[in-house]
PDB file of C-alpha atoms in Angstrom:
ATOM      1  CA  UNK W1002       0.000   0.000   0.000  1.00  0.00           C
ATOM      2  CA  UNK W1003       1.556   3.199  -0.876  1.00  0.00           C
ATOM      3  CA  UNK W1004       2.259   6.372   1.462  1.00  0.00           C
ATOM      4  CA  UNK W1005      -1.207   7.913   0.607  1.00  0.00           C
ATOM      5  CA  UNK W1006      -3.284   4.811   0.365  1.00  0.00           C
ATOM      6  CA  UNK W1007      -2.354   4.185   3.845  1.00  0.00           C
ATOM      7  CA  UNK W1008      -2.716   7.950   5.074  1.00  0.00           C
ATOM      8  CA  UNK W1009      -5.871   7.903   3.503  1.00  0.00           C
ATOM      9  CA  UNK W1010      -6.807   4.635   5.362  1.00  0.00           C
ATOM     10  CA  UNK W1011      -6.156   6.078   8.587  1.00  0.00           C
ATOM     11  CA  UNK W1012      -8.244   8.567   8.405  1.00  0.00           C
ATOM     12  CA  UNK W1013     -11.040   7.253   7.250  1.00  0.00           C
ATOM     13  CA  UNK W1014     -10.201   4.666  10.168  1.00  0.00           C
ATOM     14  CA  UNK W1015     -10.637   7.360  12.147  1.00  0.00           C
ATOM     15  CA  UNK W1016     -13.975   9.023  10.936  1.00  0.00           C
ATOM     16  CA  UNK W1017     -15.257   5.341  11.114  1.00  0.00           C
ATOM     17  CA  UNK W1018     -15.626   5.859  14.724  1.00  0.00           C
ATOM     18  CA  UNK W1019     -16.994   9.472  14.917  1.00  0.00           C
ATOM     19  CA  UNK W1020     -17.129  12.390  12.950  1.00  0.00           C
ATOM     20  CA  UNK W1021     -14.005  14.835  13.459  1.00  0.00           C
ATOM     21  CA  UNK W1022     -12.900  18.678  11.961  1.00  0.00           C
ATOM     22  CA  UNK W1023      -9.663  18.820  10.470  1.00  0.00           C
ATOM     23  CA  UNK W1024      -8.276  19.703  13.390  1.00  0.00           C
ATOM     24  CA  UNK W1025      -9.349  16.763  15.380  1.00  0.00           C
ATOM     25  CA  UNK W1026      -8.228  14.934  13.100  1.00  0.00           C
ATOM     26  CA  UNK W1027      -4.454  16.201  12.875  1.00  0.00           C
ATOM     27  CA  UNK W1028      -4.458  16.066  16.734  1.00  0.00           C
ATOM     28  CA  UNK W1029      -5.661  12.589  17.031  1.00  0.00           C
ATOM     29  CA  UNK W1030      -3.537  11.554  13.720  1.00  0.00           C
ATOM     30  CA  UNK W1031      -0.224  13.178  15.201  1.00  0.00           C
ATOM     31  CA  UNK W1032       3.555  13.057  13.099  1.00  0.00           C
ATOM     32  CA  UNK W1033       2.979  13.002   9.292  1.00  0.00           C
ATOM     33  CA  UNK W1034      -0.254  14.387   9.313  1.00  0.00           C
ATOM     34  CA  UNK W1035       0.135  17.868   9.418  1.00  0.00           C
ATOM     35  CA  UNK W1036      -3.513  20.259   9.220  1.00  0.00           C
ATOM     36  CA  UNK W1037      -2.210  20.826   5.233  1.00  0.00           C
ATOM     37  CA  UNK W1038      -1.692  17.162   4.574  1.00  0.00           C
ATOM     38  CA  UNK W1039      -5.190  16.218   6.753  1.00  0.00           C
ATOM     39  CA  UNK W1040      -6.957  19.238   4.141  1.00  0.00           C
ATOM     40  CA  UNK W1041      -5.578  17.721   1.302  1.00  0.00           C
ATOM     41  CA  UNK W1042      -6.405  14.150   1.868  1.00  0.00           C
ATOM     42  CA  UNK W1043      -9.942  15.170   3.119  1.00  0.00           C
ATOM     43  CA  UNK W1044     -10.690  17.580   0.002  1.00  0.00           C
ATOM     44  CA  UNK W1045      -9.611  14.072  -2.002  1.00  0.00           C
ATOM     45  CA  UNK W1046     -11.678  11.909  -0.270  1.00  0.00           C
ATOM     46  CA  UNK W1047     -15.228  14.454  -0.091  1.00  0.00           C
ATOM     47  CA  UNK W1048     -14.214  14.312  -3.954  1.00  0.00           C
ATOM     48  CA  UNK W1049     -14.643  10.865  -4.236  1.00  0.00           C
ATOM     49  CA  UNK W1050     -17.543  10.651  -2.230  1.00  0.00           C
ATOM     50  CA  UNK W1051     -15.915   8.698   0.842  1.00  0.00           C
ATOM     51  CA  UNK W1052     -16.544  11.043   3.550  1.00  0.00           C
ATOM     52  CA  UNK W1053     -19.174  13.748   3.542  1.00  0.00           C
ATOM     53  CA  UNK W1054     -18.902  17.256   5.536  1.00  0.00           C
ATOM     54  CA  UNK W1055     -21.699  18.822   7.849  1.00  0.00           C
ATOM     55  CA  UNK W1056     -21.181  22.503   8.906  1.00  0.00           C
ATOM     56  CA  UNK W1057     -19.024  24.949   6.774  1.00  0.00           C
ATOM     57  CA  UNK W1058     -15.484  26.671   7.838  1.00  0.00           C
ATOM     58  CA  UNK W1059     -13.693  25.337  11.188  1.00  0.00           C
ATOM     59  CA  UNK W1060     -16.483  24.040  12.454  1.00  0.00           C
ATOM     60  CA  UNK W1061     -17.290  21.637   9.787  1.00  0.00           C
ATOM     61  CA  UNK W1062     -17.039  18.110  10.274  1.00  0.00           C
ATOM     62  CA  UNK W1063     -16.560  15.231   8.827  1.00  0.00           C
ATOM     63  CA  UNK W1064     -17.948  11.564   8.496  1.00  0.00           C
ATOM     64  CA  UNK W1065     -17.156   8.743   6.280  1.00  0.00           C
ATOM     65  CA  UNK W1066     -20.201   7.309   3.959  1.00  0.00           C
ATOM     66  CA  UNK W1067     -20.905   3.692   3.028  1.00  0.00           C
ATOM     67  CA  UNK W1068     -18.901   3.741   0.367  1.00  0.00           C
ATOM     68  CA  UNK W1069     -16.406   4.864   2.177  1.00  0.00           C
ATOM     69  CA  UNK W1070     -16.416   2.258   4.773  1.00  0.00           C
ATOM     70  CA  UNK W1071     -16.530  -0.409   1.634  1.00  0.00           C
ATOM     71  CA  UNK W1072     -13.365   0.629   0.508  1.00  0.00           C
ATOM     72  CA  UNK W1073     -11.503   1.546   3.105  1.00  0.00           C
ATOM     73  CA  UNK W1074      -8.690  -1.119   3.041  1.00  0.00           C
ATOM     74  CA  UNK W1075      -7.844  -3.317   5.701  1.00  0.00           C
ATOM     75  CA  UNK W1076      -4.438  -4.741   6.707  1.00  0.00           C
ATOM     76  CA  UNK W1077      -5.600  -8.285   8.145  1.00  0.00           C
ATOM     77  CA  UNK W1078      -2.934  -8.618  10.926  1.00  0.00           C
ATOM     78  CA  UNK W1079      -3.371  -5.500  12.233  1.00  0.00           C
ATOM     79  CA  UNK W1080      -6.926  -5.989  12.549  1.00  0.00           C
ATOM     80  CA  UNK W1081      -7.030  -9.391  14.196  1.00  0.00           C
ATOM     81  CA  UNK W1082      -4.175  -8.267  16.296  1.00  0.00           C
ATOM     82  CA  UNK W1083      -6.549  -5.766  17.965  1.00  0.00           C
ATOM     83  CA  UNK W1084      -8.707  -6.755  20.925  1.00  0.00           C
ATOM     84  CA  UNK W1085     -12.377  -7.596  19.905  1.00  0.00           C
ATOM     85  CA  UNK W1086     -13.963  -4.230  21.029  1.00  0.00           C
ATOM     86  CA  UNK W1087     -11.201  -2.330  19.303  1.00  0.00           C
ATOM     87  CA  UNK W1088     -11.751  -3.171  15.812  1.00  0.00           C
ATOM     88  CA  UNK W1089     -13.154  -0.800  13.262  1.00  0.00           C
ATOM     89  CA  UNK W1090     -16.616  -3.347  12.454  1.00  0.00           C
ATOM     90  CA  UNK W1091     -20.355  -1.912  12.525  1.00  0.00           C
ATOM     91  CA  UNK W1092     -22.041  -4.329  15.084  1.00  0.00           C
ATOM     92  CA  UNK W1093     -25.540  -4.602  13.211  1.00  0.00           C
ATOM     93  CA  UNK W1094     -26.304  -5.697   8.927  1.00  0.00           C
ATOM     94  CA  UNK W1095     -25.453  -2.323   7.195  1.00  0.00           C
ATOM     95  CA  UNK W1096     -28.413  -2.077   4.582  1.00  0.00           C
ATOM     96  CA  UNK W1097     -26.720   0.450   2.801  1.00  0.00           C
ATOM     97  CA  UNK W1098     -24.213  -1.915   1.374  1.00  0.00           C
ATOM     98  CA  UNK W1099     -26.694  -3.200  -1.749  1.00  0.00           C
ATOM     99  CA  UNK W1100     -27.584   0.738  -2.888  1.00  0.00           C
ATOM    100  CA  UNK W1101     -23.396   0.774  -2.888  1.00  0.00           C
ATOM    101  CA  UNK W1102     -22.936  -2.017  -4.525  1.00  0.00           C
ATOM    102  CA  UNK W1103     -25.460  -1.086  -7.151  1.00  0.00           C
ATOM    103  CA  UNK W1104     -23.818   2.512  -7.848  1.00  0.00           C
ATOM    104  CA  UNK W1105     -20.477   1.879  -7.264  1.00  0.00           C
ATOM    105  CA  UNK W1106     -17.903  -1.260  -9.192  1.00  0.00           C
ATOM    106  CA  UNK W1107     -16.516  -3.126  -6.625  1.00  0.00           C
ATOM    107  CA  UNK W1108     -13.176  -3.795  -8.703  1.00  0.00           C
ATOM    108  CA  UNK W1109     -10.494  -0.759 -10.025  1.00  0.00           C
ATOM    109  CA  UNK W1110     -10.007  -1.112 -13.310  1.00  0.00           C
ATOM    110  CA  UNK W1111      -6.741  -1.823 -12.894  1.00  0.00           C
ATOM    111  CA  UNK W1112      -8.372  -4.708 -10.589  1.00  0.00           C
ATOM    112  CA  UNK W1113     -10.467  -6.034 -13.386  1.00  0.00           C
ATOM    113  CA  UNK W1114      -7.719  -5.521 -16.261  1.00  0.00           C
ATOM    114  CA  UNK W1115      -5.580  -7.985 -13.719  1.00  0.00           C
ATOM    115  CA  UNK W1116      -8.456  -9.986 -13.388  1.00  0.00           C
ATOM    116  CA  UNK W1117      -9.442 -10.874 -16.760  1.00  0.00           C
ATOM    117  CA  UNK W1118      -5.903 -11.210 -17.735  1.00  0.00           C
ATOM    118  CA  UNK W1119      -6.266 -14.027 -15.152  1.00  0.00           C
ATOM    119  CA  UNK W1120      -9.461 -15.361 -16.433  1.00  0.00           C
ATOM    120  CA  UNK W1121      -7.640 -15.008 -20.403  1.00  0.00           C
ATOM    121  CA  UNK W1122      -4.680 -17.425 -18.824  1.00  0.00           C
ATOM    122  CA  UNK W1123      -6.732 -19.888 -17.417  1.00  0.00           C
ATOM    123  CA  UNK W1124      -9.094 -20.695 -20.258  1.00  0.00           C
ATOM    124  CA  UNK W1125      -6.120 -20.437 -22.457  1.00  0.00           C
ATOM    125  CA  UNK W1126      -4.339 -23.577 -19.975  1.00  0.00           C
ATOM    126  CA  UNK W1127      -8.344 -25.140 -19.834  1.00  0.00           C
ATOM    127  CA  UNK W1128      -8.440 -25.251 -23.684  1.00  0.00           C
ATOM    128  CA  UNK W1129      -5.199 -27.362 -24.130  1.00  0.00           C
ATOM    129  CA  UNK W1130      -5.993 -29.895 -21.136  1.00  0.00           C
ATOM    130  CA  UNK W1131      -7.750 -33.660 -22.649  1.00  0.00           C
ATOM    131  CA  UNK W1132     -10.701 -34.914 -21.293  1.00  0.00           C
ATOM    132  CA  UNK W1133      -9.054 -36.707 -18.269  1.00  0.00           C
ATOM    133  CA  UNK W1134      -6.771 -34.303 -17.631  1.00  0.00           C
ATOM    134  CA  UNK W1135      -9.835 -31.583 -16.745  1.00  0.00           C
ATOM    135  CA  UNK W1136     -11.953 -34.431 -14.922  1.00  0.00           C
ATOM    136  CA  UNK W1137      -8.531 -34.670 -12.435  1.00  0.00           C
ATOM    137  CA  UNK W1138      -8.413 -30.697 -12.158  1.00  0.00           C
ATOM    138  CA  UNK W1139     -12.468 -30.950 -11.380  1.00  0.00           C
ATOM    139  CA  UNK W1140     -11.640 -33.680  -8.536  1.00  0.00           C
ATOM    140  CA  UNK W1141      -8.687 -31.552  -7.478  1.00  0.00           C
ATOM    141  CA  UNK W1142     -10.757 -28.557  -6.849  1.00  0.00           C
ATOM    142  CA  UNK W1143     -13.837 -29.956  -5.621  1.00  0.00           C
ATOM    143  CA  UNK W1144     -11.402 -31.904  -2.579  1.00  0.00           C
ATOM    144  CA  UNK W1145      -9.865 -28.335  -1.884  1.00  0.00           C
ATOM    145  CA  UNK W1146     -12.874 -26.419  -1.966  1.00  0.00           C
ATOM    146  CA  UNK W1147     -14.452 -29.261   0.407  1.00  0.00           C
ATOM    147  CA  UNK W1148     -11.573 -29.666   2.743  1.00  0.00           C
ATOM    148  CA  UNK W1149     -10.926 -25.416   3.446  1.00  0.00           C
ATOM    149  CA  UNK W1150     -14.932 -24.723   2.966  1.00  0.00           C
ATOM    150  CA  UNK W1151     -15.224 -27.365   5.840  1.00  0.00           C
ATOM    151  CA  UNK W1152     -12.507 -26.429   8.178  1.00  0.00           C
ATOM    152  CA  UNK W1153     -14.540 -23.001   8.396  1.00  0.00           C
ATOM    153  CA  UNK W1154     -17.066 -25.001  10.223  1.00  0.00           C
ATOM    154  CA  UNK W1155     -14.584 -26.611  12.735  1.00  0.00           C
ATOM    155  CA  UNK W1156     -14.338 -30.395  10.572  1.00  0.00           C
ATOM    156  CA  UNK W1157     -11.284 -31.759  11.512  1.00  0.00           C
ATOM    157  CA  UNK W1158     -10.716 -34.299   8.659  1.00  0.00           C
ATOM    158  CA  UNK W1159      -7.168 -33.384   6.977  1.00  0.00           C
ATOM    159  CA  UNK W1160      -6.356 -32.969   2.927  1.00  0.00           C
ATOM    160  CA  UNK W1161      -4.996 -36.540   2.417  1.00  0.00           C
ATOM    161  CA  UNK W1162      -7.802 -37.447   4.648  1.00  0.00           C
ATOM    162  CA  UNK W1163     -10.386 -35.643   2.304  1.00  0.00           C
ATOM    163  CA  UNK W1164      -8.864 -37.022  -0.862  1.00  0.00           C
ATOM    164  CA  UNK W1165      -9.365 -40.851   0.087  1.00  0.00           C
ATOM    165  CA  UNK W1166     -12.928 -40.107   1.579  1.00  0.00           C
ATOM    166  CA  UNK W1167     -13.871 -38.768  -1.854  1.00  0.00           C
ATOM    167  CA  UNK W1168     -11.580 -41.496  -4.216  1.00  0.00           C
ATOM    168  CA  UNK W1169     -11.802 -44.699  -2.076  1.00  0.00           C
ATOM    169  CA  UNK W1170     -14.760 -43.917   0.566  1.00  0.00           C
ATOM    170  CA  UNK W1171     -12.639 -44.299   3.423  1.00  0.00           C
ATOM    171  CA  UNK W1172     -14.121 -42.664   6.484  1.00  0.00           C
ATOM    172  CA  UNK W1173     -11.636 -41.992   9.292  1.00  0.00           C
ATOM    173  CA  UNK W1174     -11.004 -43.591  12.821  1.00  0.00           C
ATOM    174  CA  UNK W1175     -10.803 -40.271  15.204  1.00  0.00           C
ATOM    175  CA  UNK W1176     -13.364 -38.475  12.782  1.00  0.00           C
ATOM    176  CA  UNK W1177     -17.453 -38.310  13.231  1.00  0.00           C
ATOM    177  CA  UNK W1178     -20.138 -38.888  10.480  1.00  0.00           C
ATOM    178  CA  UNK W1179     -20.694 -35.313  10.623  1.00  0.00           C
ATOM    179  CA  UNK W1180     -17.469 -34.506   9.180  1.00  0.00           C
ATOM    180  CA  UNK W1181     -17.281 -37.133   6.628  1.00  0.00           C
ATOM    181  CA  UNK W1182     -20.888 -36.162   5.455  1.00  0.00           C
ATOM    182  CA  UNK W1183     -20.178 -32.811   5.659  1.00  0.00           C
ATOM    183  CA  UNK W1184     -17.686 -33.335   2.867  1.00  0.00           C
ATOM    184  CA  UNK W1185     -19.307 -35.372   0.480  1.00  0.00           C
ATOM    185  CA  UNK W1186     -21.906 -32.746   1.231  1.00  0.00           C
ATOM    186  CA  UNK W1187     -19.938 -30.434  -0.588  1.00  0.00           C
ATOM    187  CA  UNK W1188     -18.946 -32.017  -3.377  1.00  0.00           C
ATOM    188  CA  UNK W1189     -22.761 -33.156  -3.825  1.00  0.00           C
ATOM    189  CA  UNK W1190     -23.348 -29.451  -4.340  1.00  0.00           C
ATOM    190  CA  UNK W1191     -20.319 -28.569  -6.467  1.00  0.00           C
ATOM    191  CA  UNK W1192     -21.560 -31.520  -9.022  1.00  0.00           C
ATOM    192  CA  UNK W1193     -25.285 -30.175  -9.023  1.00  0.00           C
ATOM    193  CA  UNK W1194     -24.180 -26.450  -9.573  1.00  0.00           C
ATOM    194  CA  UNK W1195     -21.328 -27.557 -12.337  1.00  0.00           C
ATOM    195  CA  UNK W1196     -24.155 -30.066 -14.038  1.00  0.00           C
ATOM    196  CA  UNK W1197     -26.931 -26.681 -14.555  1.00  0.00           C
ATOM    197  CA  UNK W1198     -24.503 -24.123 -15.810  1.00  0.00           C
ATOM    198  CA  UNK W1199     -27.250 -22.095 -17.333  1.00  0.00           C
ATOM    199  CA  UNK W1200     -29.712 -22.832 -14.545  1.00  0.00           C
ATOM    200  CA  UNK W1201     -27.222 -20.507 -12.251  1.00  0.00           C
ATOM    201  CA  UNK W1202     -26.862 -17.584 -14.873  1.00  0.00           C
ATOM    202  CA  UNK W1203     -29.786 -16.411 -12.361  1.00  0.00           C
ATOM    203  CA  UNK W1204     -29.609 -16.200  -8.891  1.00  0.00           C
ATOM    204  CA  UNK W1205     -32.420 -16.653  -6.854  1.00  0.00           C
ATOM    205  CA  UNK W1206     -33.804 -17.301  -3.194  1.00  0.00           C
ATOM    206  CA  UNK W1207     -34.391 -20.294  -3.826  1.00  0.00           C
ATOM    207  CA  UNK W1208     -31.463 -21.579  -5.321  1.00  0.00           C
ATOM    208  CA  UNK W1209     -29.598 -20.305  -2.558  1.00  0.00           C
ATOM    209  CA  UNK W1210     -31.557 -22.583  -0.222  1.00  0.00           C
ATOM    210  CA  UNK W1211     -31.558 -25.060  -3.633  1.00  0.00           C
ATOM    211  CA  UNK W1212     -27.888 -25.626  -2.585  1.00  0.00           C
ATOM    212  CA  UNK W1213     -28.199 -25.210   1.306  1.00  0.00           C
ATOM    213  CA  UNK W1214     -30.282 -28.381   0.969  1.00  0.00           C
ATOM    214  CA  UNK W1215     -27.204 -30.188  -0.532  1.00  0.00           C
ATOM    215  CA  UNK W1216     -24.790 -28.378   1.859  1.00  0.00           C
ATOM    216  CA  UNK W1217     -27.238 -29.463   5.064  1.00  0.00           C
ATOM    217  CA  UNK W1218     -28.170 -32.931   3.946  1.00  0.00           C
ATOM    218  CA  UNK W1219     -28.016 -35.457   7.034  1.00  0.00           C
ATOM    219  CA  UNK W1220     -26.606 -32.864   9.228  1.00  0.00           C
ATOM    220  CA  UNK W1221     -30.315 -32.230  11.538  1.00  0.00           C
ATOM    221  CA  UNK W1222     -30.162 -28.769   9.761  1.00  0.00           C
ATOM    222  CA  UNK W1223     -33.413 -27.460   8.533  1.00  0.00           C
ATOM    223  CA  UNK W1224     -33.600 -26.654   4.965  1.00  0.00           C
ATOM    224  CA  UNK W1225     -35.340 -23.023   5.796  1.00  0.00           C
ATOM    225  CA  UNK W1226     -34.334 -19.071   6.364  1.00  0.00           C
ATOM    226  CA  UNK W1227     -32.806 -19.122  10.009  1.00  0.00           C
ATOM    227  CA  UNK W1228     -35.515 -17.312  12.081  1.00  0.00           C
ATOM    228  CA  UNK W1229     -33.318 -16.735  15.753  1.00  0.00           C
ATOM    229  CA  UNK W1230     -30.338 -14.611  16.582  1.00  0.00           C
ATOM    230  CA  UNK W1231     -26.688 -16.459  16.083  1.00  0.00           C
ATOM    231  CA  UNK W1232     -23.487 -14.932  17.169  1.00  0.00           C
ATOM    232  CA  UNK W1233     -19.930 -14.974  15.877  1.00  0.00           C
ATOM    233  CA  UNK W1234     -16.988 -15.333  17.421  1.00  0.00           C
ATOM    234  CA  UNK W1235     -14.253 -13.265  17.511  1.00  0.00           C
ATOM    235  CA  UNK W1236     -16.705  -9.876  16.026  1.00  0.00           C
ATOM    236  CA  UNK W1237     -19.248  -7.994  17.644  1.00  0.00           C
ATOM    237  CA  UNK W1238     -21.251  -8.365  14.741  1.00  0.00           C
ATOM    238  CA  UNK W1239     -25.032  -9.614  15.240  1.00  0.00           C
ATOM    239  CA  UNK W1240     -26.486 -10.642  12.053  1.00  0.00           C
ATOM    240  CA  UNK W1241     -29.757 -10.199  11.097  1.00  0.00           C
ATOM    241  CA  UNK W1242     -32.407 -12.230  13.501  1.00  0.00           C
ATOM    242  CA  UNK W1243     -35.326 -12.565  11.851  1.00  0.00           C
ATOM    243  CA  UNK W1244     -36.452 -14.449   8.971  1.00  0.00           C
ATOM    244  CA  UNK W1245     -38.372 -11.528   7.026  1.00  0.00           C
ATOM    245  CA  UNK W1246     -35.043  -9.272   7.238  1.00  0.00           C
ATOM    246  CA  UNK W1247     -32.738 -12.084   5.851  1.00  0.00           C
ATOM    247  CA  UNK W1248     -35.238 -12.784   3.100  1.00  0.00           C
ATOM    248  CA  UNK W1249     -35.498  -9.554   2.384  1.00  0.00           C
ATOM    249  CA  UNK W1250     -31.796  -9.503   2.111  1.00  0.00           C
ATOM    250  CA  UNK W1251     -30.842 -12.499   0.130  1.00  0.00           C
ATOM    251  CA  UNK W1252     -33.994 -10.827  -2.330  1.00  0.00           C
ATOM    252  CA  UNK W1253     -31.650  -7.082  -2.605  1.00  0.00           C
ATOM    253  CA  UNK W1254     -28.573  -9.439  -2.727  1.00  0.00           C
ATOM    254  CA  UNK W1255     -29.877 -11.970  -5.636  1.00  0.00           C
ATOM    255  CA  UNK W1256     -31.341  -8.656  -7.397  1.00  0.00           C
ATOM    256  CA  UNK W1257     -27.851  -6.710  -7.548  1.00  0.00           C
ATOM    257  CA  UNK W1258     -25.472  -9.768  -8.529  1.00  0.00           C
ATOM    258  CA  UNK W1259     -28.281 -10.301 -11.236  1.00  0.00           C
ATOM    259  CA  UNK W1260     -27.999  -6.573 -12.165  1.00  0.00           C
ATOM    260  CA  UNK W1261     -23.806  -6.963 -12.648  1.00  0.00           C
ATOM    261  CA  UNK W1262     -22.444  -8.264 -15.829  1.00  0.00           C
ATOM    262  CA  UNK W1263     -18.928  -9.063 -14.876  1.00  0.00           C
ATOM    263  CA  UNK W1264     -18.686 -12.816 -13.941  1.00  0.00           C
ATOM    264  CA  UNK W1265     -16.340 -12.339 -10.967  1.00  0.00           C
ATOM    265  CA  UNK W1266     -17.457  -9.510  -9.269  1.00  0.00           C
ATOM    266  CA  UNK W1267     -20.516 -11.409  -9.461  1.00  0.00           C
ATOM    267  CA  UNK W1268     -18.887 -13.859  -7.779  1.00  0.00           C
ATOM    268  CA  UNK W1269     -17.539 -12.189  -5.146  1.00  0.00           C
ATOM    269  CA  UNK W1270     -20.581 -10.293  -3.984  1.00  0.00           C
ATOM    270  CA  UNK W1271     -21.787 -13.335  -3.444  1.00  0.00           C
ATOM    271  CA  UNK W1272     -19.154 -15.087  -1.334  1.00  0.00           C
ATOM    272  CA  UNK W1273     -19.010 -12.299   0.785  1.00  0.00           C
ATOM    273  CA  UNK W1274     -23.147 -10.832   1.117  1.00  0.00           C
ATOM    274  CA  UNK W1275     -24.500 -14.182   1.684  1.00  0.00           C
ATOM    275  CA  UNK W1276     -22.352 -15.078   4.430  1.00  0.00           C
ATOM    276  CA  UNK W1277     -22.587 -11.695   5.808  1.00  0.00           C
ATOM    277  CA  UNK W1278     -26.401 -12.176   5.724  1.00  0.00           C
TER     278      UNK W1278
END
């Protein structure tokens, strides 16, 4: 991250938690952020419509916006190395986020140049690979995306494990049902998503829950919109409780993904909104 990027960061760290003048702002900010450099960077970011300003002269202040808050970047290790209560997360769904989303490309295009040139690379490799070759690379991924999607939900079944559940239907001494289900759960639902192609150039409701049901199967999860409060650990975060809200939410999220055109921003909305929902 360069010199600005990061000066630019900090600040809007900073309005995150309250609005602030300029002066605040150099105060709380201290070396390298003199009240000229704090003006400049704050004229920059009004321009791009990260913060906004209430009052006029000495007395105005400033706040940051949603869209400021979405792009604000965060340094993982710093963030985690803070105590729970000290880092910079809302506590409650920010609604705000789809109206953002909707106005605003969540990629650079210097982002989506790098992307694509990605995308370019890989169907170039796809095109030359034989038959067998690409059924391997489909195994492959769907035993990593099992294994890691898994750990996430505490399954303690290791990579080499994973692999000869899914070639020779070995379950492991040490390991539950649950976890071995919980696997072949996965790749249940990677199969019926890669299998409909078109049926997924759509998103809806219920094909979300279409491939909960997969994702769920055997594990005394009901197939249905969670309707009670759940908490997190590690974030003060509460997501939404009630089952009208997060219907109403996975609605706004299927209708902006559905409104993008670009394939992996697409993408990405989704892996993050539905598991912030």
């Amino acid at each position: 991250m360069s010199a600005l990027r990061e000066k630019e960061s900090e600040i809007l760290t900073s309005l995150s938690n309250s609005p602030k003048s300029l002066s605040e702002l150099a105060e709380e900010l201290g070396a390298g952020f003199s009240k000229t450099t704090v003006h400049r960077i704050v004229t920059s970011l009004a321009k791009d419509g990260r913060i906004v300003a209430s009052g006029s002269g000495r007395s105005a202040k400033y706040e940051i916006t949603s869209v400021g808050r979405l792009f604000n970047p965060i340094i993982p290790e710093e963030y985690f190395r803070k105590e729970q209560d000290d880092r910079q997360a809302l506590t409650s769904f920010n609604h705000e986020l789809f109206e953002t989303l909707l106005n605003h490309d969540l990629f650079s295009q210097e982002e989506m140049e790098r992307l694509t040139e990605r995308q370019r690379e890989f169907e170039e490799r796809r095109k030359g690979l034989s038959p067998i070759l690409r059924r391997k690379e489909k195994e492959r991924f769907a035993i990593d995306l099992s294994w890691k999607s898994s750990q996430i939900e505490g399954n303690t079944y290791t990579l080499l494990q994973t692999e000869s559940l899914f070639k020779e239907g070995k379950h492991t001494k040490g390991n539950t049902k649950a976890e071995a289900v919980m696997l072949l759960n996965h790749q249940a639902a990677l199969d019926y998503v890669l299998n409909k192609p078109d049926y997924f150039r759509e998103l809806t409701v219920q094909k979300i829950l279409e491939i909960h049901r997969f994702l769920t199967k055997g594990l005394g999860i009901p197939n249905k919109i969670r309707a009670g409060r759940v908490g997190i650990t590690g974030t003060n975060y509460k997501p939404l409780a009630k089952a009208n809200q997060i219907q109403k939410a996975l609605q706004d999220l299927c209708d902006l993904i559905n409104s993008k055109r670009n394939v992996l921003e697409k993408a990405f909305i989704a892996l993050l909104l539905i598991a912030y929902i």
